[in-house]
PDB file of C-alpha atoms in Angstrom:
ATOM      1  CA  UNK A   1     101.702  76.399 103.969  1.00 36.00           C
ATOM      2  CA  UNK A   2     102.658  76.837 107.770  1.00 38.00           C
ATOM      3  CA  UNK A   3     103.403  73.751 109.391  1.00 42.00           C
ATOM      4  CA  UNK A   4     100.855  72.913 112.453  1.00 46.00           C
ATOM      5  CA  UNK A   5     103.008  71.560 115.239  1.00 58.00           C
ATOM      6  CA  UNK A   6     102.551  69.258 116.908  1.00 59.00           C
ATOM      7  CA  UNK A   7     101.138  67.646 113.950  1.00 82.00           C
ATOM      8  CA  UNK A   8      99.870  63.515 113.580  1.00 90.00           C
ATOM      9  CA  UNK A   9      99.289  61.668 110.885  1.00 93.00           C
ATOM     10  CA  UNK A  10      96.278  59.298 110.515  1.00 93.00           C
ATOM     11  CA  UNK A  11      95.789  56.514 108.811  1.00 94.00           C
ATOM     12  CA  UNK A  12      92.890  53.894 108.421  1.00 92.00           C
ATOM     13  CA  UNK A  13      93.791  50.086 108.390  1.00 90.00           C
ATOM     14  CA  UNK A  14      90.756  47.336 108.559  1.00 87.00           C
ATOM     15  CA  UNK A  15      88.924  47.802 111.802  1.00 89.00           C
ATOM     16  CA  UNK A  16      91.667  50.278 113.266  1.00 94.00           C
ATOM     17  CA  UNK A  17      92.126  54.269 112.923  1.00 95.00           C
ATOM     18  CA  UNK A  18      96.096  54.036 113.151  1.00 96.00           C
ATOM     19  CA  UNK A  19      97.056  58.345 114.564  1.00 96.00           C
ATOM     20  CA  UNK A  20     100.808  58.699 114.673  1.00 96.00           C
ATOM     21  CA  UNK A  21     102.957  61.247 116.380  1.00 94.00           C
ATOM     22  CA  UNK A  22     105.329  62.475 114.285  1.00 92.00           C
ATOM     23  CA  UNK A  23     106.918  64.842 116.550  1.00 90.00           C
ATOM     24  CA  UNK A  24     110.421  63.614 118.969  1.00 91.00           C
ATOM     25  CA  UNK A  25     109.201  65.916 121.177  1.00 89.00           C
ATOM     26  CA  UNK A  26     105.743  66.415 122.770  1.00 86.00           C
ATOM     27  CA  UNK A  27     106.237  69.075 125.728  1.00 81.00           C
ATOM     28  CA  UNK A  28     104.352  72.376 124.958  1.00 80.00           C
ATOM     29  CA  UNK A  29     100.789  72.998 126.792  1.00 81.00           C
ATOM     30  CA  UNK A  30      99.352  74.650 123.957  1.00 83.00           C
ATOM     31  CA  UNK A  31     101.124  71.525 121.813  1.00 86.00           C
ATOM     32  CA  UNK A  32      99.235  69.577 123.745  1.00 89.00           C
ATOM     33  CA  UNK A  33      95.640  71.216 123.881  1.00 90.00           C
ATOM     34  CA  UNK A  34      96.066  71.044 120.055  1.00 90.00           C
ATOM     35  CA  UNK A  35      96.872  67.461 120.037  1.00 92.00           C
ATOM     36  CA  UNK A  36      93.858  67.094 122.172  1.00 93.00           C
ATOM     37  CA  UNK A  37      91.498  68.817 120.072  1.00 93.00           C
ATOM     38  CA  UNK A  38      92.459  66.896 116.867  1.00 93.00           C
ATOM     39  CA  UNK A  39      92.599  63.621 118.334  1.00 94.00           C
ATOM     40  CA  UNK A  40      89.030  64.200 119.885  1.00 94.00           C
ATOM     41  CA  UNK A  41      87.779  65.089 116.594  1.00 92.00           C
ATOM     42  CA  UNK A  42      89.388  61.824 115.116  1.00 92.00           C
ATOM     43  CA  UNK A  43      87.631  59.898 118.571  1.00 94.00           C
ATOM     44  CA  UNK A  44      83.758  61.897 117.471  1.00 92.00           C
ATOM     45  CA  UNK A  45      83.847  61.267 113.473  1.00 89.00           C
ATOM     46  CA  UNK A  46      83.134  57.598 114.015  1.00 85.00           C
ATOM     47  CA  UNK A  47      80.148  56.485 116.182  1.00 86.00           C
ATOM     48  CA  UNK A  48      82.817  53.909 118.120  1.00 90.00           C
ATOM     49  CA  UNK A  49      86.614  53.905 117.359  1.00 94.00           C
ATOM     50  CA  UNK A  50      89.581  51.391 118.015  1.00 96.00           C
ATOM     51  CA  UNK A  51      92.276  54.173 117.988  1.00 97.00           C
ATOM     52  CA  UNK A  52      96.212  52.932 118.204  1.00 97.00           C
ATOM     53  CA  UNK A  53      98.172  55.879 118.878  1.00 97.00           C
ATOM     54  CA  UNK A  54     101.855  54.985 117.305  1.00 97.00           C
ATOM     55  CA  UNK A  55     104.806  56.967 119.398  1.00 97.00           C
ATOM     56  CA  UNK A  56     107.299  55.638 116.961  1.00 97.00           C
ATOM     57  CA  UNK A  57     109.130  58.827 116.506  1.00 96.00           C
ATOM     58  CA  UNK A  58     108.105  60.105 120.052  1.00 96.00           C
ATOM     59  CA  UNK A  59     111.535  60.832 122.125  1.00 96.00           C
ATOM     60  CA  UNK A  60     110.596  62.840 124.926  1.00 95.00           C
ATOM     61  CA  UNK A  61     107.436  63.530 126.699  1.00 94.00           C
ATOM     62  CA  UNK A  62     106.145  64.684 129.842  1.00 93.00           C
ATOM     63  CA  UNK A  63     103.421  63.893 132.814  1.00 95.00           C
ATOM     64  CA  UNK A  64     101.102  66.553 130.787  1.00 94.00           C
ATOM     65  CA  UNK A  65     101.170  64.032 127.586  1.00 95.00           C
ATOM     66  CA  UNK A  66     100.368  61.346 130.192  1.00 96.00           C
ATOM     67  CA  UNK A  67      97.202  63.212 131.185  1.00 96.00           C
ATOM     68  CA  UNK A  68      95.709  63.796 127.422  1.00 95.00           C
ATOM     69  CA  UNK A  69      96.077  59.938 126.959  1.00 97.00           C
ATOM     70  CA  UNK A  70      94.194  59.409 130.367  1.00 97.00           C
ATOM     71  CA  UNK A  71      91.651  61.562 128.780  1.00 96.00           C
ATOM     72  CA  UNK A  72      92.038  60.025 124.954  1.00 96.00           C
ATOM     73  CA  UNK A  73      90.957  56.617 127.009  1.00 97.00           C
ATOM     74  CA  UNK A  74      88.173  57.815 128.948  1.00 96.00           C
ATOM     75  CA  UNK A  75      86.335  59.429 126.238  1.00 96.00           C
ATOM     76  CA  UNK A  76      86.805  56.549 123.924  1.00 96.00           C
ATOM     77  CA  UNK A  77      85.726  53.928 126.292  1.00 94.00           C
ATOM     78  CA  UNK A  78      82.553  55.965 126.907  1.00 94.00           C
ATOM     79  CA  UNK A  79      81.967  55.508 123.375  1.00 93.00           C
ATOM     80  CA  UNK A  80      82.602  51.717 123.334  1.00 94.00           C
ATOM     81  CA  UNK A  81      85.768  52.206 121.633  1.00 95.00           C
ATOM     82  CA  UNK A  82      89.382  50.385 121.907  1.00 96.00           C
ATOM     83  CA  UNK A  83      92.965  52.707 122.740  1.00 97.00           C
ATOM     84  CA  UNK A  84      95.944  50.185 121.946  1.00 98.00           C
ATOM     85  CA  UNK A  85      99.656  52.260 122.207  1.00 98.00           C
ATOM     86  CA  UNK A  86     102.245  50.727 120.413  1.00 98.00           C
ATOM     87  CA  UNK A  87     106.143  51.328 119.444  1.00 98.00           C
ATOM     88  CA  UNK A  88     107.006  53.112 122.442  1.00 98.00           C
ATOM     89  CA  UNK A  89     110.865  54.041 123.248  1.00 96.00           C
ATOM     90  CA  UNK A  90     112.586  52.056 126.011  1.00 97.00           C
ATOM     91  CA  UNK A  91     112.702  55.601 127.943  1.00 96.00           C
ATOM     92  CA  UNK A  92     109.226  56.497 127.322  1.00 97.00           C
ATOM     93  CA  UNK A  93     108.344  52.898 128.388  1.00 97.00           C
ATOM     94  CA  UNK A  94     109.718  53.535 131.480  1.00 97.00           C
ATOM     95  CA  UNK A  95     107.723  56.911 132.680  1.00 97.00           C
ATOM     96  CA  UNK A  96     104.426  54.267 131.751  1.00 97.00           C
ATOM     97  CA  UNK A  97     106.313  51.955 134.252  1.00 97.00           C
ATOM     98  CA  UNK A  98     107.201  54.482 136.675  1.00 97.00           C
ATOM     99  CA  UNK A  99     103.245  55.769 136.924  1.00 97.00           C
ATOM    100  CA  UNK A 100     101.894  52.264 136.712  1.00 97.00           C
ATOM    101  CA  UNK A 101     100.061  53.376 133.314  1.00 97.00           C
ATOM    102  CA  UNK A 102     101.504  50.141 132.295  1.00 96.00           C
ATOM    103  CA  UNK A 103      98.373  48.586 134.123  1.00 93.00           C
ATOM    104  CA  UNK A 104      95.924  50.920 132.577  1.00 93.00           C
ATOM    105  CA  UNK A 105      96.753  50.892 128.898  1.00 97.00           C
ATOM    106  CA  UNK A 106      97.258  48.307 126.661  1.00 97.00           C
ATOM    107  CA  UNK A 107     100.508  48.944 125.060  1.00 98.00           C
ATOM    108  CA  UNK A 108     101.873  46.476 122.235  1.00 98.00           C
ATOM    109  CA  UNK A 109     105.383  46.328 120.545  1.00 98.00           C
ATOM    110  CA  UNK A 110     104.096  47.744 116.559  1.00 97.00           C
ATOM    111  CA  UNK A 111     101.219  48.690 114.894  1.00 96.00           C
ATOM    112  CA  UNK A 112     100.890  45.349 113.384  1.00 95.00           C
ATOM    113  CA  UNK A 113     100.740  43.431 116.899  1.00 96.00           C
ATOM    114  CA  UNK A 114      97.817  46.228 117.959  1.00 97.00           C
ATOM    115  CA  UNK A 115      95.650  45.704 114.825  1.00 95.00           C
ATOM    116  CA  UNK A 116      95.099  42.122 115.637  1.00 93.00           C
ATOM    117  CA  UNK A 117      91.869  41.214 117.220  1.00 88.00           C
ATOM    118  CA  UNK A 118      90.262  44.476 117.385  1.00 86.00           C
ATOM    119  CA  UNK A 119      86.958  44.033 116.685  1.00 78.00           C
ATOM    120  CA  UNK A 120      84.335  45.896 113.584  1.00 73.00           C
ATOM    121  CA  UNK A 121      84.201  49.511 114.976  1.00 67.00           C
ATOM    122  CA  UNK A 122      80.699  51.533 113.824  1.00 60.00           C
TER     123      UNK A 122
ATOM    124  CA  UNK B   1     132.017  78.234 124.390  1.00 59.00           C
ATOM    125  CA  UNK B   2     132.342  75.181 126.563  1.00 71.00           C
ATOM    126  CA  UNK B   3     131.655  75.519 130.003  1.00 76.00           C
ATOM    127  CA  UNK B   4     133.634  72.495 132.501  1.00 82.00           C
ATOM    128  CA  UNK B   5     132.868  72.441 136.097  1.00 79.00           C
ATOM    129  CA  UNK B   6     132.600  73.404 138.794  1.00 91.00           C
ATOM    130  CA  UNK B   7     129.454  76.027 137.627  1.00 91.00           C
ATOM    131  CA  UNK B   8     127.023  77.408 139.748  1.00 94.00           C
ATOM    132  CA  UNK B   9     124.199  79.437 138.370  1.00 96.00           C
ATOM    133  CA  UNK B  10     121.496  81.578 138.938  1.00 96.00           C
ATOM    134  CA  UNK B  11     118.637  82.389 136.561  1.00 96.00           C
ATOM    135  CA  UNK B  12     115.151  83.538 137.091  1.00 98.00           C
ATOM    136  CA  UNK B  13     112.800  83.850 134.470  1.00 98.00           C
ATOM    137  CA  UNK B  14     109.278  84.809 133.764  1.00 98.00           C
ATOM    138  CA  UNK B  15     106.704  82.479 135.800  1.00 98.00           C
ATOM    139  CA  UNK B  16     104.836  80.873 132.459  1.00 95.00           C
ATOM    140  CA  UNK B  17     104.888  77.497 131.001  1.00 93.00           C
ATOM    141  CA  UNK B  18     106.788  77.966 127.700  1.00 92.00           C
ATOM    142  CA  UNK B  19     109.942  79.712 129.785  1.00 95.00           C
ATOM    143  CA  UNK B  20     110.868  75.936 130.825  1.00 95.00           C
ATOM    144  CA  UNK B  21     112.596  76.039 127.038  1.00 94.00           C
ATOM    145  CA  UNK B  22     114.961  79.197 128.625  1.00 95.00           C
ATOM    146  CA  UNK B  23     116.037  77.001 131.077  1.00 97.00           C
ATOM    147  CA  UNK B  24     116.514  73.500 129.892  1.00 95.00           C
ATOM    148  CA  UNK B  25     118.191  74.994 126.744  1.00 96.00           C
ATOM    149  CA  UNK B  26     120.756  76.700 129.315  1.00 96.00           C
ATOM    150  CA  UNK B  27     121.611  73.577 131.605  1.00 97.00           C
ATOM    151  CA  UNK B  28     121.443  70.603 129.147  1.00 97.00           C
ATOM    152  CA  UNK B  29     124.317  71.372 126.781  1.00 97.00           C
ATOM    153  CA  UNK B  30     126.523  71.881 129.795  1.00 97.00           C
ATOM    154  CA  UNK B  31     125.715  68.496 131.065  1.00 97.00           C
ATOM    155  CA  UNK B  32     127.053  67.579 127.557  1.00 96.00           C
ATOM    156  CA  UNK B  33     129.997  69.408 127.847  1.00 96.00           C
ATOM    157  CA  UNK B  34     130.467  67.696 130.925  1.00 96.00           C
ATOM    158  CA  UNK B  35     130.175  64.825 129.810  1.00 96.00           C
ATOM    159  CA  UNK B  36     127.211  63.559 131.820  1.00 97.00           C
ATOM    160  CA  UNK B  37     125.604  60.665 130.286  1.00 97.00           C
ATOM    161  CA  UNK B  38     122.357  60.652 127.401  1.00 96.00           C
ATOM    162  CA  UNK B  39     120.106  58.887 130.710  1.00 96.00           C
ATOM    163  CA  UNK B  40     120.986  61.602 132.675  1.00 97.00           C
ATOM    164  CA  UNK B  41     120.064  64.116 130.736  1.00 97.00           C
ATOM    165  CA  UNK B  42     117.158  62.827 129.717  1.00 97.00           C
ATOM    166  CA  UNK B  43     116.375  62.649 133.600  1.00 97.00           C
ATOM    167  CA  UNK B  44     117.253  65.800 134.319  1.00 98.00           C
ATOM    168  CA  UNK B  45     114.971  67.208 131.162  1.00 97.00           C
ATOM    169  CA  UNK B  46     112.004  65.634 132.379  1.00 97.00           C
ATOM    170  CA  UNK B  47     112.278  66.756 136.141  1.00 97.00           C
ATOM    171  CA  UNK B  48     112.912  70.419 135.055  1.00 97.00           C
ATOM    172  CA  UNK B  49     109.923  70.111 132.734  1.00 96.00           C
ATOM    173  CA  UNK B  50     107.796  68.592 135.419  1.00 97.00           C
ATOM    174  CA  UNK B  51     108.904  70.839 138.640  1.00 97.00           C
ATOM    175  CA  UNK B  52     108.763  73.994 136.548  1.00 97.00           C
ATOM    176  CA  UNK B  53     105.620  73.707 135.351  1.00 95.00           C
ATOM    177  CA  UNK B  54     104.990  72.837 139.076  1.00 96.00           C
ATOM    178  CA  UNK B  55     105.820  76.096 140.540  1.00 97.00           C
ATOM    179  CA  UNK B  56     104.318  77.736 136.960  1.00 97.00           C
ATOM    180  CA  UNK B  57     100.885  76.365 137.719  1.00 95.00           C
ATOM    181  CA  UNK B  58     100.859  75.168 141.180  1.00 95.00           C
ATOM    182  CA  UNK B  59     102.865  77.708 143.057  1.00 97.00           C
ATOM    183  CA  UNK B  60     102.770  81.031 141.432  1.00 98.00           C
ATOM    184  CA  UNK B  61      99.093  80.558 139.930  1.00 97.00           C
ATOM    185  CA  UNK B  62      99.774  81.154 136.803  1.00 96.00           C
ATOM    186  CA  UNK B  63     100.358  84.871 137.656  1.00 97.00           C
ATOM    187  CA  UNK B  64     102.436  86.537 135.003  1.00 96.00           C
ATOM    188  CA  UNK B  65     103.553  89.247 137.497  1.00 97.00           C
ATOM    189  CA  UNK B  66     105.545  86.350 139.281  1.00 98.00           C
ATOM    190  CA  UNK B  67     109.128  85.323 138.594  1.00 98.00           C
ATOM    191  CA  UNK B  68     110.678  81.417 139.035  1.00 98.00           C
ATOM    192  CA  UNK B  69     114.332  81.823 140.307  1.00 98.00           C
ATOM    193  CA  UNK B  70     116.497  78.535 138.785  1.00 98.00           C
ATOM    194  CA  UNK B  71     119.743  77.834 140.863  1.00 98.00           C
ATOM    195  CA  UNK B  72     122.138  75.367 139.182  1.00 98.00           C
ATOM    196  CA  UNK B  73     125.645  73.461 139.788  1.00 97.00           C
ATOM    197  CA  UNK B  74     127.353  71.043 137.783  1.00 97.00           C
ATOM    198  CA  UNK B  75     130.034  69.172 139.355  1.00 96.00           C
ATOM    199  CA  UNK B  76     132.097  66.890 137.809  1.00 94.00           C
ATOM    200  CA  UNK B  77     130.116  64.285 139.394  1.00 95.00           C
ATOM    201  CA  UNK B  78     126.342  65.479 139.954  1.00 97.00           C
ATOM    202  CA  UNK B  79     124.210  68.133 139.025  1.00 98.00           C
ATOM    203  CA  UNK B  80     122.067  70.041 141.995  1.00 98.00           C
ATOM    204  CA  UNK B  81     118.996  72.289 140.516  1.00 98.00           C
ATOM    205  CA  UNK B  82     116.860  74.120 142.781  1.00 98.00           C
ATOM    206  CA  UNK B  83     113.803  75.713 141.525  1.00 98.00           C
ATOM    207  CA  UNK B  84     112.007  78.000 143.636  1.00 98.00           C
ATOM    208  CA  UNK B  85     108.774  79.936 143.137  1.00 98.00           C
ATOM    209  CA  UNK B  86     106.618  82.882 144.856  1.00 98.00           C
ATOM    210  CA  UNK B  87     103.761  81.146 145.865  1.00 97.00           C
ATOM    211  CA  UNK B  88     102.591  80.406 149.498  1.00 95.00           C
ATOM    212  CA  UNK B  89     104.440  76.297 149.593  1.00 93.00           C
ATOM    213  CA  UNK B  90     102.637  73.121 149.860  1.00 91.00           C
ATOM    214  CA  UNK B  91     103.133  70.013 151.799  1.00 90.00           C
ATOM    215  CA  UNK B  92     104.618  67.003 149.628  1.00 89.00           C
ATOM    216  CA  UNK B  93     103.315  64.093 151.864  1.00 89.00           C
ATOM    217  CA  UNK B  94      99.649  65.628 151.261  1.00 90.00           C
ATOM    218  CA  UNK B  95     100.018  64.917 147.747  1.00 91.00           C
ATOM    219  CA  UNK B  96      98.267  61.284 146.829  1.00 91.00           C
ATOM    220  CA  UNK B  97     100.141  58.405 145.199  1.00 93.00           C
ATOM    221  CA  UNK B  98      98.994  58.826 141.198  1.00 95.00           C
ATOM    222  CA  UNK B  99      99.729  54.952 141.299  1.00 95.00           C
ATOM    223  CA  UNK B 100      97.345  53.554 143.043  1.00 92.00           C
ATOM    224  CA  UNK B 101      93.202  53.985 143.670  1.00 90.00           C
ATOM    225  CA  UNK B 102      91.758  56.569 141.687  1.00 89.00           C
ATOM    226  CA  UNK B 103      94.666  58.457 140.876  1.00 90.00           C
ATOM    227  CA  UNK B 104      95.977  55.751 138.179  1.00 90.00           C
ATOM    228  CA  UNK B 105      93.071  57.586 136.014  1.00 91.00           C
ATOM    229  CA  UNK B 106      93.116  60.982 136.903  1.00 92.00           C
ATOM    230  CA  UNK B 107      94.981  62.750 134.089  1.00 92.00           C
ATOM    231  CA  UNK B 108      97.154  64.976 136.593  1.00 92.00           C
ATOM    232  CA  UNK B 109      99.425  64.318 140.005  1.00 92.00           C
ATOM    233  CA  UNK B 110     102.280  62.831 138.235  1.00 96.00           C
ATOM    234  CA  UNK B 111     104.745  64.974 138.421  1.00 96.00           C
ATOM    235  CA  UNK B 112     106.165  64.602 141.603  1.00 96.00           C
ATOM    236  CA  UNK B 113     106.167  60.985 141.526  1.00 97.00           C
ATOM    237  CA  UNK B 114     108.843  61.214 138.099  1.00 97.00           C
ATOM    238  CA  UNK B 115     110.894  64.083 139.918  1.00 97.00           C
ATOM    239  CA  UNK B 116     111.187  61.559 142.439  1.00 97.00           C
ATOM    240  CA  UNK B 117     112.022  58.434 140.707  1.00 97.00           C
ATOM    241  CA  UNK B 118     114.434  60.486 138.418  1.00 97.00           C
ATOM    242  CA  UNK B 119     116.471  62.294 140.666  1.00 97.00           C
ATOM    243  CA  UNK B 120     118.453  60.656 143.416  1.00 97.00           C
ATOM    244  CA  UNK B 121     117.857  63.168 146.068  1.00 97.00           C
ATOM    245  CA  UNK B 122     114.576  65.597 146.260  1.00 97.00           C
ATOM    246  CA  UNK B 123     114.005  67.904 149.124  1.00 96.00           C
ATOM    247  CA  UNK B 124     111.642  71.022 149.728  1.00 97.00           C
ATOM    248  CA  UNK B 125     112.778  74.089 151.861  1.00 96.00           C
ATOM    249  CA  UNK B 126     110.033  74.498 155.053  1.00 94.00           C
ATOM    250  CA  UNK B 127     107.898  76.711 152.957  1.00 94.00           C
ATOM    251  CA  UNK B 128     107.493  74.697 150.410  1.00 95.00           C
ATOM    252  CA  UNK B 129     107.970  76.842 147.175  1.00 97.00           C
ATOM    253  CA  UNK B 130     111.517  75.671 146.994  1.00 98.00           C
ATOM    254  CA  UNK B 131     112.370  71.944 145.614  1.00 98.00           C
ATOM    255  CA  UNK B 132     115.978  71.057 146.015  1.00 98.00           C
ATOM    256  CA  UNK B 133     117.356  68.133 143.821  1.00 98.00           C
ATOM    257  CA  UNK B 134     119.826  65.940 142.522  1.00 98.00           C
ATOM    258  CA  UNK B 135     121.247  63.838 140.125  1.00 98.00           C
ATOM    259  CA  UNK B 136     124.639  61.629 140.186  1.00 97.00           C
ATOM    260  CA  UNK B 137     126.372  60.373 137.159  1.00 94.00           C
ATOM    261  CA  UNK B 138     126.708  57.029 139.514  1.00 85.00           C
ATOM    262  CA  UNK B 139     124.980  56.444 142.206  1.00 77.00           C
ATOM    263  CA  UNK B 140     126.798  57.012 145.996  1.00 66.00           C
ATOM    264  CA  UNK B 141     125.382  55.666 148.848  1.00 65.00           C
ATOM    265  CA  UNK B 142     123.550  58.656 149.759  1.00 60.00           C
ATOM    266  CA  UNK B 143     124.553  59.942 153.127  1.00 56.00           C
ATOM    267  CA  UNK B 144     122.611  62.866 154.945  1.00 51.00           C
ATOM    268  CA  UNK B 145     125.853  65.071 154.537  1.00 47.00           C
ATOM    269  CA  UNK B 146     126.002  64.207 150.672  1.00 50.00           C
ATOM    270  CA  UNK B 147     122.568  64.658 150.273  1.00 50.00           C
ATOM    271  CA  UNK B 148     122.388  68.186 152.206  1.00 49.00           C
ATOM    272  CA  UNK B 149     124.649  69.403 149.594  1.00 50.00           C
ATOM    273  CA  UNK B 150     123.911  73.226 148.961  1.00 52.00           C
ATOM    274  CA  UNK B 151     124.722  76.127 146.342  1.00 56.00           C
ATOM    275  CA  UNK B 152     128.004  78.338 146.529  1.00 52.00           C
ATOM    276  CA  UNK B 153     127.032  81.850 147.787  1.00 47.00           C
ATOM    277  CA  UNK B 154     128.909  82.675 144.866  1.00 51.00           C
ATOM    278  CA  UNK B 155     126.467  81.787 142.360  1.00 61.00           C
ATOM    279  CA  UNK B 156     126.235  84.257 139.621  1.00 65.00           C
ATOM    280  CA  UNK B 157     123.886  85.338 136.961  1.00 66.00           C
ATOM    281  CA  UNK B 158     123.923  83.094 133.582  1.00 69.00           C
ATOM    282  CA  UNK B 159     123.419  84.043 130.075  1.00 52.00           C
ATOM    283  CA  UNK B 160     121.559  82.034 127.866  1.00 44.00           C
ATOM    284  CA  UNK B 161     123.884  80.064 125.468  1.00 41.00           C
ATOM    285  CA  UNK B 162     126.687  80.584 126.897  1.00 39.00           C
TER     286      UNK B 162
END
């Protein structure tokens, strides 16, 4: 079977849908258009969502991979929903620093620190 | 094949998004090889993935007739990467802050702002289709002579994988 790239894995954990990267690298417009698409189809199966997006094996990214989690958030806090980011890279911590996205997501140290206190999703 | 400096390069390649690989995959194991440090090249990944796709999208349109020309030198101390592309220039001071206002949720308009904060000097020809920067391996204090720093006339074409 041909491997889809970039590909994610997703998980489901009590009130949380738990997507991981598993790619170092996320770079690629059409990687990224992909990523899009599936994530937004993880975002519409559920009425309302509390998606944490895990970029533990995320090494390198660029401004484009900031603007598909600018549009993860907006759709999902149409829908009522929660976005929590967690085990992010001292490097990649600092481009959210940089860009002040620091102030507009809410970005925890694991997955287990972003599970708590989410609240029942529909 | 190792390659120590002093190198100066010149590359262009076809103006579309995926070329970026072409280049970065040219100049990053020579900053290696010359010993640059894992920041640095990190830094120096980023802002040739952001200003490429800059002059990709921004300044040639998207037209696959266009070409983006890539000059390089690595010095034992800094590397100086100019990209330039065949579109008509813009004005950097027209572009808005992405950190503050609205722009902290617009999905684009960041990519100046990390070209900027990763490089220690970034400068545009008058035209505009031509950004000009640099990174030290420690960091002078910058002086306008330093900074105005330009490629040897004696550039040549590069190979890939050299």
């Amino acid at each position: 079977m041909a491997a889809i790239k970039p590909s994610i894995s997703v998980e489901y954990a009590g009130n949380a849908t738990i997507l991981s990267f598993t790619d170092e690298k996320i770079l690629e417009e059409k990687d990224i258009k992909a990523l899009q698409e599936s994530i937004m189809s993880v975002i519409e199966q559920a009425e309302r969502v509390n998606l944490i997006l895990d970029f533990g094996n995320v090494r390198f990214l660029s401004s484009a991979v900031l603007g598909l989690l600018i549009r993860i958030s907006k759709r999902i806090y149409e829908r009522d929903g929660q976005l929590r980011l967690c085990n992010i890279n001292p490097k990649i911590y600092e481009i959210f620093k940089i860009t002040r996205l620091t102030k507009t997501f809410d970005i925890y140290n694991d997955v287990e620190e972003a599970s708590e206190g989410l609240s029942q999703p529909n | 094949m190792t390659s120590k400096a002093p190198i100066n390069c010149s590359i262009v390649v076809d103006s579309k998004p995926s070329a970026v690989v072409e280049v970065y995959k040219q100049i990053l194991p020579k900053l290696e090889e010359n010993n640059f440090a894992k920041d640095d090249i990190f830094a120096v990944h980023l802002t040739l993935e952001e200003a490429f796709l800059n002059a990709v999208k921004h300044g040639n349109k998207m037209d696959p007739a266009k070409k983006v020309k890539i000059d390089y030198s690595i010095e034992s101390d800094k590397v100086a990467i100019s990209i330039t592309d065949e579109g008509t220039g813009f004005e950097p001071e027209s572009v808005a802050d992405p950190r503050f206002g609205e722009g902290l949720y617009e999905p684009g308009g960041r990519g100046l702002l990390l070209m900027n904060s990763y490089m220690d000097v970034v400068k545009y020809n008058e035209n505009g289709n031509t950004v000009y920067m640099v990174r030290y391996k420690e960091k002078p204090h910058l002086t306008e002579k330093q900074s105005q720093t330009q490629f040897s006339s004696e550039a040549g074409p590069c190979q890939q994988n050299q």
